[in-house]
């Protein structure tokens, strides 16, 4: 059993309960963040749109690139990256910011990184229709391949969650995890084809470059949305296997450490 | 059905780390990772065994740092015991940290759902109990306002109300019964009594021996993480109270010559003076509003209590306390540095502490100012002077009772509808009697 069980509750009830718990905590985070603003959840779009504007300016006017349909191309990359980066960054404080919840009997600490990743997934979903509009406005045909999107999202969720657990565990011991992480994520951002095409990476660096799972995830979204075809199966399969094994491992590490959270925070 | 809680020779150690333990990657890079492992372990609980049957209430008493809260947490499944085991049967409800999960920007309604789910209910459960929760908290009017508009008492009421509707089979309570006003406290205690009659097993951690004696069936007394006594509430609480008093008397040296205070009063060991004298009170002066030494002040005037003491060795974080008692021995005022959260530094040598009371609205009469300096956990007194320093409160007239705040009377015949105010007011000014 991954989560500490509430004694006397059936497995089914427990599952319902965890779903409700994630639901309430995600809703709380979203409400708290946007309650007192006019734009509401639409704020989630502001950062990627602003970035899109800047990148479009630079790579169409200042340093023109050969990438066709640059706006949908980059916007897709930005949304995927924003979900990933924000989730990992905020998971660092998921435990420390919720110390009073961790100290409640029966509260499953393992739910907190999941809540962080889910909250940012909601923002991603909110932005998705806008991405579709941008894609259609560029004259690109959307094909049934789009039905494969949920699978890619599930993979990204899995992969992000792995990192979220590791980062949350680390932060309890090292309080500057978030700063170090900020640096690491900035570097990874440039090593992910967000605003450029992965195809322009020289052949001899290709293998090293493709060790970054985000390369394949961003690529898969683009294949589906911009080319209208199914993404390559092999990277998806590998990601799925690595993600599943990685999650078990990350959860094991997290669970081992979580008994000490109470004393540490 | 067996016991709801069974603890078997529970032991818990806390890891204490080296002060140079790196807390950030930066420090780890600079100083290396050699201090990452705990430097030593401190035993917090050792060999604690007990059980609580459904419908029984167990009180846990002991001094600060005796391991009470740690024990409660272990029972709640927070943290893992280092030795022994604890088994619980049934859904656990907790009144440990009321208000955990509250968010000020959300409305009362939204908060009820969040903390209800955090407390172990499903959303459907919360929805079904929602009206009852709000009614219990008496917050029907305010439930859709943001929580930040609530007073702290209202927040506590809401938190308790949610906890009260989680149907716990085991309830863990950590000194939170001082919730809100007296009427609401009574309601909480009644609710707890209901739980008990429905077969809920309850553990209550408290500093207050009287409360524990009144509420609990059995009491577990922890001393430095070990069980000092375990049994019927009357007996164990009696032993506990006796020991706390004894500790001071036991440490009071009997063969010290009688000393005289500055005003000439006698300090006789074990009569008017108690304590271990590791730290000695060398003088006390009562100062009026102008800083003049006095033993008579008018009612409502300011009073400063200046205590000089000397510590032969260094004494960590002692507690200073001042109590004013009247002729009949009734405590009128009881103030300490601990009560207001002041932590005194480690003292060594001569130290002066001054308590400033802005106004003392005591009724006319004779009082004594009793002073004490205590061990940092109230374990015993270093030096306690009882019935030594007299204080006279003067006032032009005598009030029955303890307090005499400034007051006046207003008497008039109301006109027309209620609230139209005094038309021909006859103000009978009783005179406040204060010299202000």
XYZ file of C-alpha atoms in Angstrom:
701
model
C 0.000 0.000 0.000
C 1.515 3.269 -1.102
C -0.540 5.620 1.013
C -0.946 5.073 4.736
C -4.348 3.483 5.053
C -7.138 4.939 7.086
C -7.987 1.988 9.271
C -11.384 0.486 8.777
C -11.944 1.872 5.303
C -12.470 -0.410 2.352
C -10.164 -0.153 -0.622
C -12.924 1.297 -2.784
C -13.873 3.910 -0.250
C -10.229 4.774 0.205
C -9.838 5.336 -3.515
C -12.885 7.595 -3.567
C -11.483 9.427 -0.604
C -8.089 10.052 -2.204
C -9.808 11.302 -5.349
C -11.842 13.749 -3.261
C -8.770 14.832 -1.347
C -6.864 15.622 -4.547
C -9.953 17.343 -5.909
C -10.366 19.593 -2.860
C -6.692 20.472 -2.525
C -6.325 21.238 -6.231
C -9.497 23.334 -6.136
C -8.185 25.131 -3.056
C -4.886 25.979 -4.742
C -6.584 27.258 -7.868
C -9.224 29.265 -6.012
C -6.696 30.821 -3.694
C -4.502 31.871 -6.573
C -7.175 33.432 -8.740
C -9.963 34.330 -6.360
C -9.197 38.008 -6.127
C -8.357 38.716 -9.739
C -10.665 39.726 -12.574
C -9.037 37.525 -15.190
C -9.342 34.429 -12.993
C -7.823 31.229 -14.314
C -7.068 32.976 -17.619
C -3.983 34.251 -15.796
C -2.497 30.829 -16.459
C -2.213 31.929 -20.091
C -0.424 35.182 -19.475
C 3.116 33.865 -19.041
C 3.188 31.517 -22.072
C 1.523 34.154 -24.268
C 4.053 36.786 -23.255
C 6.892 34.358 -23.929
C 5.346 33.496 -27.288
C 5.325 37.176 -28.186
C 8.991 37.595 -27.339
C 10.118 34.420 -29.100
C 8.076 35.279 -32.186
C 9.675 38.711 -32.290
C 13.208 37.321 -31.965
C 12.951 34.282 -34.220
C 10.894 35.838 -36.974
C 12.360 39.312 -37.102
C 15.725 39.387 -35.324
C 17.141 35.914 -36.011
C 14.722 34.414 -38.552
C 14.440 30.586 -38.403
C 13.305 28.087 -41.003
C 10.684 26.531 -38.717
C 7.295 26.641 -40.467
C 4.218 27.699 -38.432
C 6.401 29.227 -35.790
C 3.565 30.477 -33.542
C 1.766 27.132 -32.973
C 5.150 25.383 -32.927
C 6.549 27.480 -30.099
C 3.267 27.900 -28.219
C 2.906 24.126 -28.048
C 6.437 23.819 -26.665
C 5.872 26.622 -24.173
C 2.681 25.175 -22.721
C 4.189 21.709 -22.354
C 7.312 23.160 -20.777
C 5.424 25.495 -18.414
C 3.404 22.618 -16.989
C 6.580 20.608 -16.422
C 8.708 23.390 -15.002
C 6.114 24.879 -12.634
C 5.168 21.455 -11.298
C 8.732 20.478 -10.496
C 9.603 23.864 -9.049
C 6.561 24.020 -6.780
C 6.896 20.405 -5.650
C 10.004 21.486 -3.803
C 7.887 23.365 -1.286
C 4.898 21.006 -1.391
C 5.871 19.395 1.921
C 7.343 22.368 3.729
C 4.426 24.650 2.850
C 1.912 22.150 4.158
C 3.509 21.206 7.448
C 0.250 21.487 9.346
C -1.329 18.929 7.004
C 1.603 16.549 7.345
C 1.091 16.611 11.094
C -2.476 15.407 10.889
C -3.109 11.780 11.738
C -3.938 9.778 8.640
C -3.026 12.501 6.184
C -1.276 10.892 3.204
C 1.810 13.043 2.671
C 2.368 11.370 -0.691
C -0.648 13.199 -2.026
C 0.996 16.626 -1.903
C 3.378 16.362 -4.899
C 0.487 14.757 -6.798
C -1.660 17.793 -5.973
C 1.020 20.166 -7.248
C 1.401 18.346 -10.544
C -2.388 18.077 -10.922
C -2.950 21.780 -10.217
C -0.550 22.732 -12.973
C -2.118 20.123 -15.238
C -5.409 21.982 -14.837
C -3.726 25.198 -16.009
C -2.331 23.252 -18.974
C -5.820 22.000 -19.828
C -7.222 25.507 -19.583
C -4.635 26.722 -22.120
C -5.140 23.793 -24.497
C -8.170 25.218 -26.373
C -6.185 28.397 -27.019
C -3.406 26.281 -28.511
C -5.971 24.553 -30.730
C -7.242 27.916 -31.936
C -3.689 29.011 -32.762
C -3.118 25.727 -34.639
C -6.342 26.040 -36.653
C -5.733 29.724 -37.347
C -2.413 28.785 -38.942
C -4.288 26.640 -41.438
C -3.189 23.288 -40.005
C -5.606 20.364 -40.265
C -6.365 18.584 -36.995
C -6.540 14.811 -37.615
C -7.822 11.894 -35.494
C -4.234 11.506 -34.273
C -5.247 14.043 -31.635
C -6.954 11.157 -29.839
C -3.449 10.040 -28.839
C -2.895 13.292 -26.900
C -4.224 11.964 -23.572
C -1.619 9.207 -23.718
C 1.186 11.732 -24.165
C -0.230 13.834 -21.349
C -0.366 10.756 -19.121
C 3.299 10.081 -19.896
C 4.286 13.643 -19.095
C 2.265 13.454 -15.887
C 4.077 10.266 -14.910
C 7.511 11.646 -15.662
C 6.838 14.967 -13.889
C 5.469 13.164 -10.851
C 8.675 11.099 -10.540
C 10.739 14.255 -10.353
C 8.197 15.917 -8.062
C 8.620 13.191 -5.416
C 12.401 13.325 -5.568
C 12.498 17.099 -5.387
C 10.009 17.237 -2.490
C 12.102 14.711 -0.554
C 15.308 16.575 -1.200
C 13.913 19.922 -0.153
C 13.206 18.759 3.396
C 16.944 18.295 3.917
C 18.340 20.982 1.638
C 16.348 24.162 1.865
C 17.878 25.728 -1.225
C 16.682 22.917 -3.490
C 14.360 25.342 -5.202
C 17.179 27.726 -6.135
C 19.437 25.003 -7.411
C 16.451 23.596 -9.249
C 15.739 26.959 -10.868
C 19.198 26.952 -12.364
C 18.913 23.342 -13.478
C 15.516 23.928 -15.106
C 16.747 27.021 -16.911
C 19.543 24.987 -18.493
C 17.145 22.176 -19.331
C 14.822 24.689 -20.956
C 17.496 25.567 -23.503
C 18.240 21.872 -24.012
C 14.603 21.207 -24.831
C 13.326 22.130 -28.300
C 10.822 24.704 -27.078
C 11.598 27.608 -29.387
C 13.749 25.791 -31.934
C 13.516 22.557 -33.911
C 15.221 19.452 -32.485
C 16.191 18.579 -36.046
C 18.733 21.399 -36.045
C 20.769 19.673 -33.323
C 23.966 18.324 -34.955
C 24.033 14.566 -35.516
C 26.980 13.881 -33.188
C 25.144 15.430 -30.205
C 21.827 13.776 -31.074
C 22.196 10.758 -28.759
C 23.215 12.814 -25.730
C 20.508 15.345 -26.515
C 17.807 12.716 -26.696
C 18.501 11.576 -23.142
C 16.318 14.459 -22.042
C 12.798 12.982 -21.848
C 11.267 16.398 -22.470
C 12.715 16.286 -26.017
C 10.504 13.307 -26.817
C 7.440 14.640 -25.028
C 7.513 18.011 -26.753
C 8.197 16.205 -30.028
C 5.235 13.874 -29.542
C 2.805 16.738 -28.914
C 4.027 18.483 -32.059
C 3.792 15.387 -34.229
C 0.177 15.000 -33.168
C -0.881 18.635 -33.429
C 1.228 20.050 -36.237
C 1.845 17.033 -38.481
C -1.394 15.281 -37.665
C 0.303 11.891 -37.328
C 0.983 9.488 -34.474
C 4.267 9.929 -32.574
C 7.039 7.353 -32.858
C 6.219 4.344 -30.722
C 9.669 3.491 -29.347
C 10.364 6.645 -27.307
C 6.796 6.506 -25.964
C 7.245 2.909 -24.904
C 10.609 3.565 -23.290
C 9.240 6.629 -21.488
C 6.292 4.603 -20.252
C 8.479 1.864 -18.829
C 11.072 4.199 -17.357
C 8.302 6.380 -15.915
C 6.506 3.477 -14.249
C 9.675 2.054 -12.726
C 10.860 5.545 -11.821
C 7.613 6.385 -10.034
C 7.824 3.262 -7.891
C 11.385 4.136 -7.018
C 10.647 7.797 -6.325
C 7.678 6.846 -4.163
C 9.777 4.357 -2.237
C 12.363 7.055 -1.532
C 9.647 9.515 -0.598
C 7.900 7.058 1.734
C 11.161 6.201 3.475
C 11.822 9.866 4.099
C 8.258 10.841 4.957
C 8.408 9.363 8.470
C 11.058 11.911 9.223
C 9.223 14.873 7.702
C 7.357 15.362 10.955
C 10.583 15.787 12.869
C 12.383 17.805 10.233
C 9.907 20.502 9.296
C -14.421 -6.068 20.423
C -10.924 -5.431 21.786
C -9.175 -2.258 22.755
C -9.246 0.662 20.347
C -5.677 1.712 21.096
C -2.934 -0.656 22.198
C 0.574 0.664 22.746
C 3.293 -1.823 23.491
C 6.546 -0.599 25.063
C 6.672 2.370 22.737
C 9.972 4.137 22.360
C 10.899 7.172 20.336
C 14.222 8.880 19.844
C 14.726 12.168 18.134
C 17.804 12.695 16.086
C 19.807 15.679 17.083
C 22.094 16.981 14.408
C 25.458 18.588 14.547
C 25.143 22.384 14.608
C 27.285 22.500 11.469
C 24.904 20.234 9.609
C 24.511 21.672 6.116
C 21.002 22.942 5.513
C 21.544 23.945 1.902
C 23.415 22.597 -1.097
C 25.685 25.598 -0.869
C 26.743 24.769 2.665
C 27.096 21.112 1.764
C 29.445 22.081 -1.042
C 31.501 24.266 1.261
C 31.663 22.147 4.395
C 31.118 18.671 2.958
C 28.472 16.145 3.828
C 30.091 14.701 6.952
C 27.503 16.172 9.330
C 24.469 14.933 7.412
C 23.996 12.007 9.774
C 22.550 12.659 13.210
C 25.197 13.418 15.826
C 23.280 11.913 18.707
C 19.882 10.606 19.607
C 17.694 11.939 22.346
C 15.229 9.583 23.929
C 11.808 11.160 24.066
C 9.740 8.130 24.963
C 10.826 4.876 26.485
C 8.875 1.720 27.218
C 5.411 3.276 27.268
C 2.580 0.747 27.288
C -1.117 1.297 27.721
C -4.441 0.524 26.109
C -7.680 2.379 25.715
C -10.963 0.520 25.367
C -13.871 1.916 23.346
C -15.849 4.416 25.407
C -12.934 5.155 27.753
C -11.008 8.360 28.087
C -7.313 8.373 28.900
C -5.644 11.534 30.141
C -1.942 12.097 29.625
C -0.237 14.468 32.056
C 3.326 15.485 32.692
C 5.573 18.479 32.469
C 6.602 20.238 29.301
C 8.942 18.030 27.352
C 7.801 14.851 29.073
C 6.813 13.401 25.708
C 3.034 13.855 25.855
C 2.551 15.348 22.411
C 5.018 12.951 20.841
C 3.028 10.075 22.297
C -0.202 11.464 20.892
C 1.354 11.837 17.457
C 2.668 8.295 17.439
C -0.823 7.034 18.263
C -2.086 9.141 15.356
C 0.389 7.419 13.055
C 2.573 10.493 12.578
C 6.162 9.357 12.648
C 7.266 5.853 13.442
C 8.196 4.503 16.868
C 11.816 3.368 17.217
C 10.843 0.507 19.494
C 7.593 -1.188 20.350
C 4.375 -0.733 18.476
C 1.064 1.004 18.573
C -2.069 -0.467 17.068
C -5.324 1.379 16.541
C -8.711 0.059 15.477
C -11.083 2.548 13.965
C -11.204 5.871 12.289
C -8.990 8.433 13.991
C -10.200 11.956 14.579
C -7.835 14.540 15.926
C -8.112 17.849 17.679
C -4.419 18.599 17.584
C -3.987 21.623 15.460
C -7.361 23.230 14.936
C -7.447 25.316 11.814
C -4.866 23.288 9.911
C -5.693 23.667 6.234
C -7.765 26.805 6.677
C -7.237 29.441 4.063
C -8.179 33.061 4.848
C -9.212 33.962 1.285
C -11.699 31.139 0.899
C -15.205 31.384 2.302
C -16.306 29.489 5.356
C -18.219 27.110 3.085
C -15.185 26.336 0.925
C -13.019 25.883 3.990
C -15.467 23.415 5.505
C -15.120 21.229 2.414
C -11.339 21.447 2.387
C -10.792 20.661 6.048
C -13.601 18.131 6.079
C -11.854 16.170 3.357
C -8.499 16.640 5.046
C -10.051 15.242 8.216
C -10.960 12.058 6.353
C -14.461 12.595 4.950
C -15.397 12.246 1.313
C -16.967 15.230 -0.418
C -20.328 13.525 -0.267
C -19.926 13.024 3.498
C -19.177 16.709 3.960
C -22.125 17.776 1.828
C -24.462 15.553 3.874
C -23.232 17.015 7.168
C -22.738 20.558 5.991
C -25.860 22.064 7.565
C -25.241 20.334 10.854
C -21.635 21.552 10.941
C -22.624 25.152 10.302
C -25.407 24.973 12.855
C -23.043 23.540 15.453
C -20.550 26.329 14.824
C -23.408 28.854 14.977
C -22.106 30.508 11.821
C -25.151 30.423 9.538
C -24.870 34.148 8.805
C -21.170 34.248 8.013
C -20.642 30.974 6.188
C -20.317 32.562 2.739
C -17.921 35.316 3.825
C -14.177 34.887 3.433
C -12.536 33.367 6.459
C -10.325 36.393 6.978
C -13.418 38.302 8.117
C -13.918 35.809 10.971
C -12.694 36.411 14.480
C -10.285 33.812 15.838
C -13.079 32.497 18.034
C -15.317 31.974 14.998
C -12.527 30.144 13.166
C -11.961 27.845 16.119
C -15.677 27.133 16.325
C -15.778 26.174 12.663
C -12.717 23.968 13.019
C -14.131 22.190 16.043
C -17.504 21.781 14.357
C -15.941 20.009 11.375
C -13.937 17.779 13.691
C -17.100 17.088 15.681
C -18.812 15.665 12.603
C -16.127 13.268 11.419
C -17.570 10.406 13.543
C -14.241 9.325 14.981
C -13.879 5.976 16.679
C -10.667 7.223 18.234
C -10.275 10.848 19.227
C -6.953 12.487 20.021
C -7.100 15.842 21.800
C -4.114 18.071 22.503
C -5.055 20.858 24.933
C -7.444 22.589 22.593
C -10.464 22.530 24.835
C -10.022 26.221 25.521
C -12.010 26.932 22.381
C -13.991 30.135 22.169
C -16.329 31.328 24.861
C -17.507 29.357 27.861
C -20.842 28.417 26.299
C -19.105 26.939 23.278
C -16.585 25.130 25.466
C -19.482 23.508 27.258
C -20.929 22.447 23.918
C -17.589 20.931 22.906
C -17.321 18.993 26.142
C -20.884 17.726 25.678
C -20.017 16.621 22.160
C -16.987 14.785 23.457
C -19.155 13.115 26.087
C -21.519 12.008 23.309
C -18.667 10.492 21.334
C -17.649 8.617 24.424
C -21.083 7.221 25.046
C -21.123 6.054 21.421
C -17.989 4.018 22.078
C -15.279 6.401 20.980
C -11.904 5.912 22.640
C -10.396 9.242 23.629
C -6.898 10.381 24.555
C -6.522 13.838 26.083
C -3.183 15.528 26.625
C -3.308 18.329 29.152
C -1.278 20.477 31.474
C -4.255 20.973 33.667
C -4.552 18.274 36.328
C -8.006 19.510 37.366
C -9.396 19.123 33.854
C -7.915 15.665 33.481
C -9.300 14.554 36.835
C -12.734 15.812 35.856
C -12.918 14.308 32.353
C -10.832 11.147 32.234
C -11.325 7.590 33.455
C -7.650 6.719 33.499
C -4.525 8.792 33.555
C -1.061 8.157 32.255
C 1.620 10.277 33.879
C 4.787 10.725 31.865
C 8.028 11.791 33.459
C 10.975 12.306 31.092
C 9.430 9.999 28.530
C 8.745 7.150 30.946
C 5.547 6.124 32.635
C 5.636 7.524 36.167
C 2.175 6.239 37.015
C -0.798 4.784 35.218
C -4.200 4.139 36.728
C -7.445 5.643 37.917
C -7.645 9.394 37.302
C -8.188 10.353 40.976
C -5.162 8.457 42.153
C -2.665 9.402 39.454
C -3.621 13.083 39.329
C -3.340 13.172 43.122
C 0.168 11.718 42.957
C 1.140 14.132 40.215
C -0.064 17.213 42.074
C 1.654 16.014 45.236
C 4.951 15.551 43.440
C 4.961 18.951 41.797
C 4.460 20.591 45.219
C 6.947 18.270 46.850
C 9.641 18.962 44.323
C 9.965 22.550 45.519
C 9.691 21.687 49.204
C 12.181 18.890 48.769
C 14.710 21.225 47.230
C 14.237 23.946 49.831
C 17.260 24.005 52.168
C 15.970 23.995 55.752
C 19.016 25.115 57.684
C 19.383 28.623 56.327
C 19.341 31.463 58.870
C 16.388 33.835 58.831
C 17.028 36.734 56.488
C 15.499 40.167 56.542
C 14.139 41.960 53.506
C 14.909 45.593 52.877
C 11.660 46.580 54.591
C 12.459 44.464 57.568
C 10.159 41.499 56.920
C 11.494 38.084 57.836
C 12.264 35.450 55.230
C 11.979 32.079 56.937
C 12.748 28.997 54.935
C 9.725 26.739 54.432
C 7.420 29.347 55.936
C 7.614 32.410 53.792
C 10.375 31.332 51.497
C 10.624 28.242 49.307
C 12.985 27.089 46.626
C 16.325 25.556 45.827
C 18.095 28.941 46.050
C 20.273 28.144 43.046
C 19.042 31.577 42.189
C 18.201 34.014 44.982
C 15.832 36.938 45.014
C 17.816 39.656 46.776
C 15.301 42.440 46.784
C 11.882 43.555 45.723
C 10.656 47.106 45.308
C 7.174 48.273 44.441
C 7.299 51.470 42.405
C 4.490 53.910 41.740
C 3.828 55.749 38.479
C 6.719 58.141 39.161
C 9.188 55.403 39.904
C 9.147 56.056 43.656
C 9.353 53.174 46.043
C 6.062 52.677 47.809
C 3.751 50.149 49.412
C 0.519 52.065 48.897
C -1.024 53.095 45.593
C -4.436 54.428 44.684
C -6.754 52.032 42.889
C -6.310 52.329 39.114
C -2.774 53.680 39.314
C 0.274 52.144 37.693
C 2.499 49.765 39.598
C 5.920 48.385 38.778
C 7.347 45.357 40.508
C 11.110 45.389 40.459
C 12.785 42.104 41.314
C 16.539 41.820 41.848
C 18.036 38.396 41.843
C 21.413 36.792 41.669
C 22.406 33.462 40.182
C 25.601 31.796 41.380
C 25.825 29.595 38.322
C 24.283 30.116 34.924
C 20.573 29.292 34.864
C 18.878 28.767 31.499
C 15.620 30.580 30.750
C 14.116 30.908 34.218
C 10.485 31.963 34.583
C 9.615 34.999 36.693
C 6.170 35.205 38.220
C 4.265 37.763 40.242
C 1.040 36.989 42.071
C -1.109 39.462 43.968
C -3.316 37.919 46.634
C -5.798 39.617 48.902
C -6.286 39.206 52.642
C -8.443 36.161 52.160
C -5.732 34.469 50.103
C -7.679 34.826 46.851
C -5.442 35.159 43.794
C -6.370 38.464 42.186
C -3.638 38.596 39.625
C -1.189 36.008 38.409
C 1.366 36.971 35.829
C 4.498 35.270 34.597
C 7.002 35.664 31.833
C 5.968 32.243 30.550
C 2.289 33.176 30.284
C 3.027 35.948 27.828
C 5.612 33.962 25.935
C 8.631 35.902 27.136
C 11.674 33.706 27.317
C 14.293 35.067 29.661
C 17.886 34.590 28.560
C 20.284 32.429 30.499
C 21.053 34.375 33.662
C 24.214 34.507 35.659
C 25.251 37.026 38.267
C 23.007 39.949 39.171
C 19.858 40.481 37.150
C 16.914 42.839 37.567
C 13.460 42.104 36.174
C 10.704 44.700 36.273
C 7.030 44.010 35.687
C 5.102 47.100 34.626
C 1.389 47.017 35.295
C -0.214 49.932 33.502
C -3.143 50.175 35.846
C -4.168 48.124 38.775
C -7.928 48.302 39.171
C -8.111 46.423 42.422
C -10.634 47.253 45.085
C -9.491 48.995 48.267
C -7.774 46.680 50.694
C -4.664 44.881 51.910
C -2.781 42.647 49.507
C 0.425 40.710 49.326
C 2.710 40.601 46.312
C 4.167 37.113 46.063
C 7.089 36.613 43.730
C 8.905 33.608 42.393
C 11.589 32.604 39.947
C 11.047 29.125 38.583
C 12.864 26.438 36.664
C 12.292 26.823 32.916
C 9.652 24.058 32.793
C 7.982 25.030 36.077
C 9.595 21.944 37.580
C 10.306 23.695 40.891
C 10.975 27.140 42.302
C 14.453 28.564 42.621
C 13.208 31.138 45.056
C 9.672 31.959 46.051
C 8.656 34.618 48.562
C 5.187 34.222 49.965
C 3.267 36.711 52.095
C 6.314 38.895 52.550
C 5.654 42.059 50.591
C 2.467 43.937 51.539
C 0.634 46.202 49.135
C -2.057 48.636 50.149
C -4.642 49.821 47.629
C -6.351 53.041 48.581
C -9.704 54.285 47.324
C -12.248 56.757 48.660
C -14.923 54.104 48.964
C -15.126 50.383 49.473
C -16.196 47.995 46.703
C -17.194 44.484 47.546
C -15.327 42.137 45.291
C -11.888 42.169 43.792
C -12.042 44.703 40.987
C -12.859 48.363 40.989
C -12.549 49.689 37.454
C -13.495 53.313 36.734
C -17.237 53.458 36.460
C -20.242 55.730 36.588
C -24.001 55.379 36.727
C -26.495 56.870 34.350
C -30.148 56.894 35.268
C -32.956 58.306 33.143
C -36.524 57.743 32.014
C -36.573 56.546 28.375
C -38.861 58.350 25.907
C -40.680 56.904 22.911
C -39.286 53.870 21.107
C -36.352 52.049 22.491
C -32.951 53.465 21.867
C -33.987 57.086 21.526
C -31.490 58.027 24.174
C -31.619 60.026 27.334
C -34.052 62.915 27.034
C -33.728 64.247 30.530
C -30.788 62.396 31.832
C -29.968 62.351 35.451
C -26.370 61.284 35.617
C -25.394 60.069 38.985
C -21.666 60.156 38.867
C -20.477 57.768 41.450
C -17.003 59.111 40.995
C -14.432 56.699 39.839
C -12.332 57.131 42.911
C -9.207 57.319 40.780
C -6.681 60.036 41.031
C -5.980 60.076 37.319
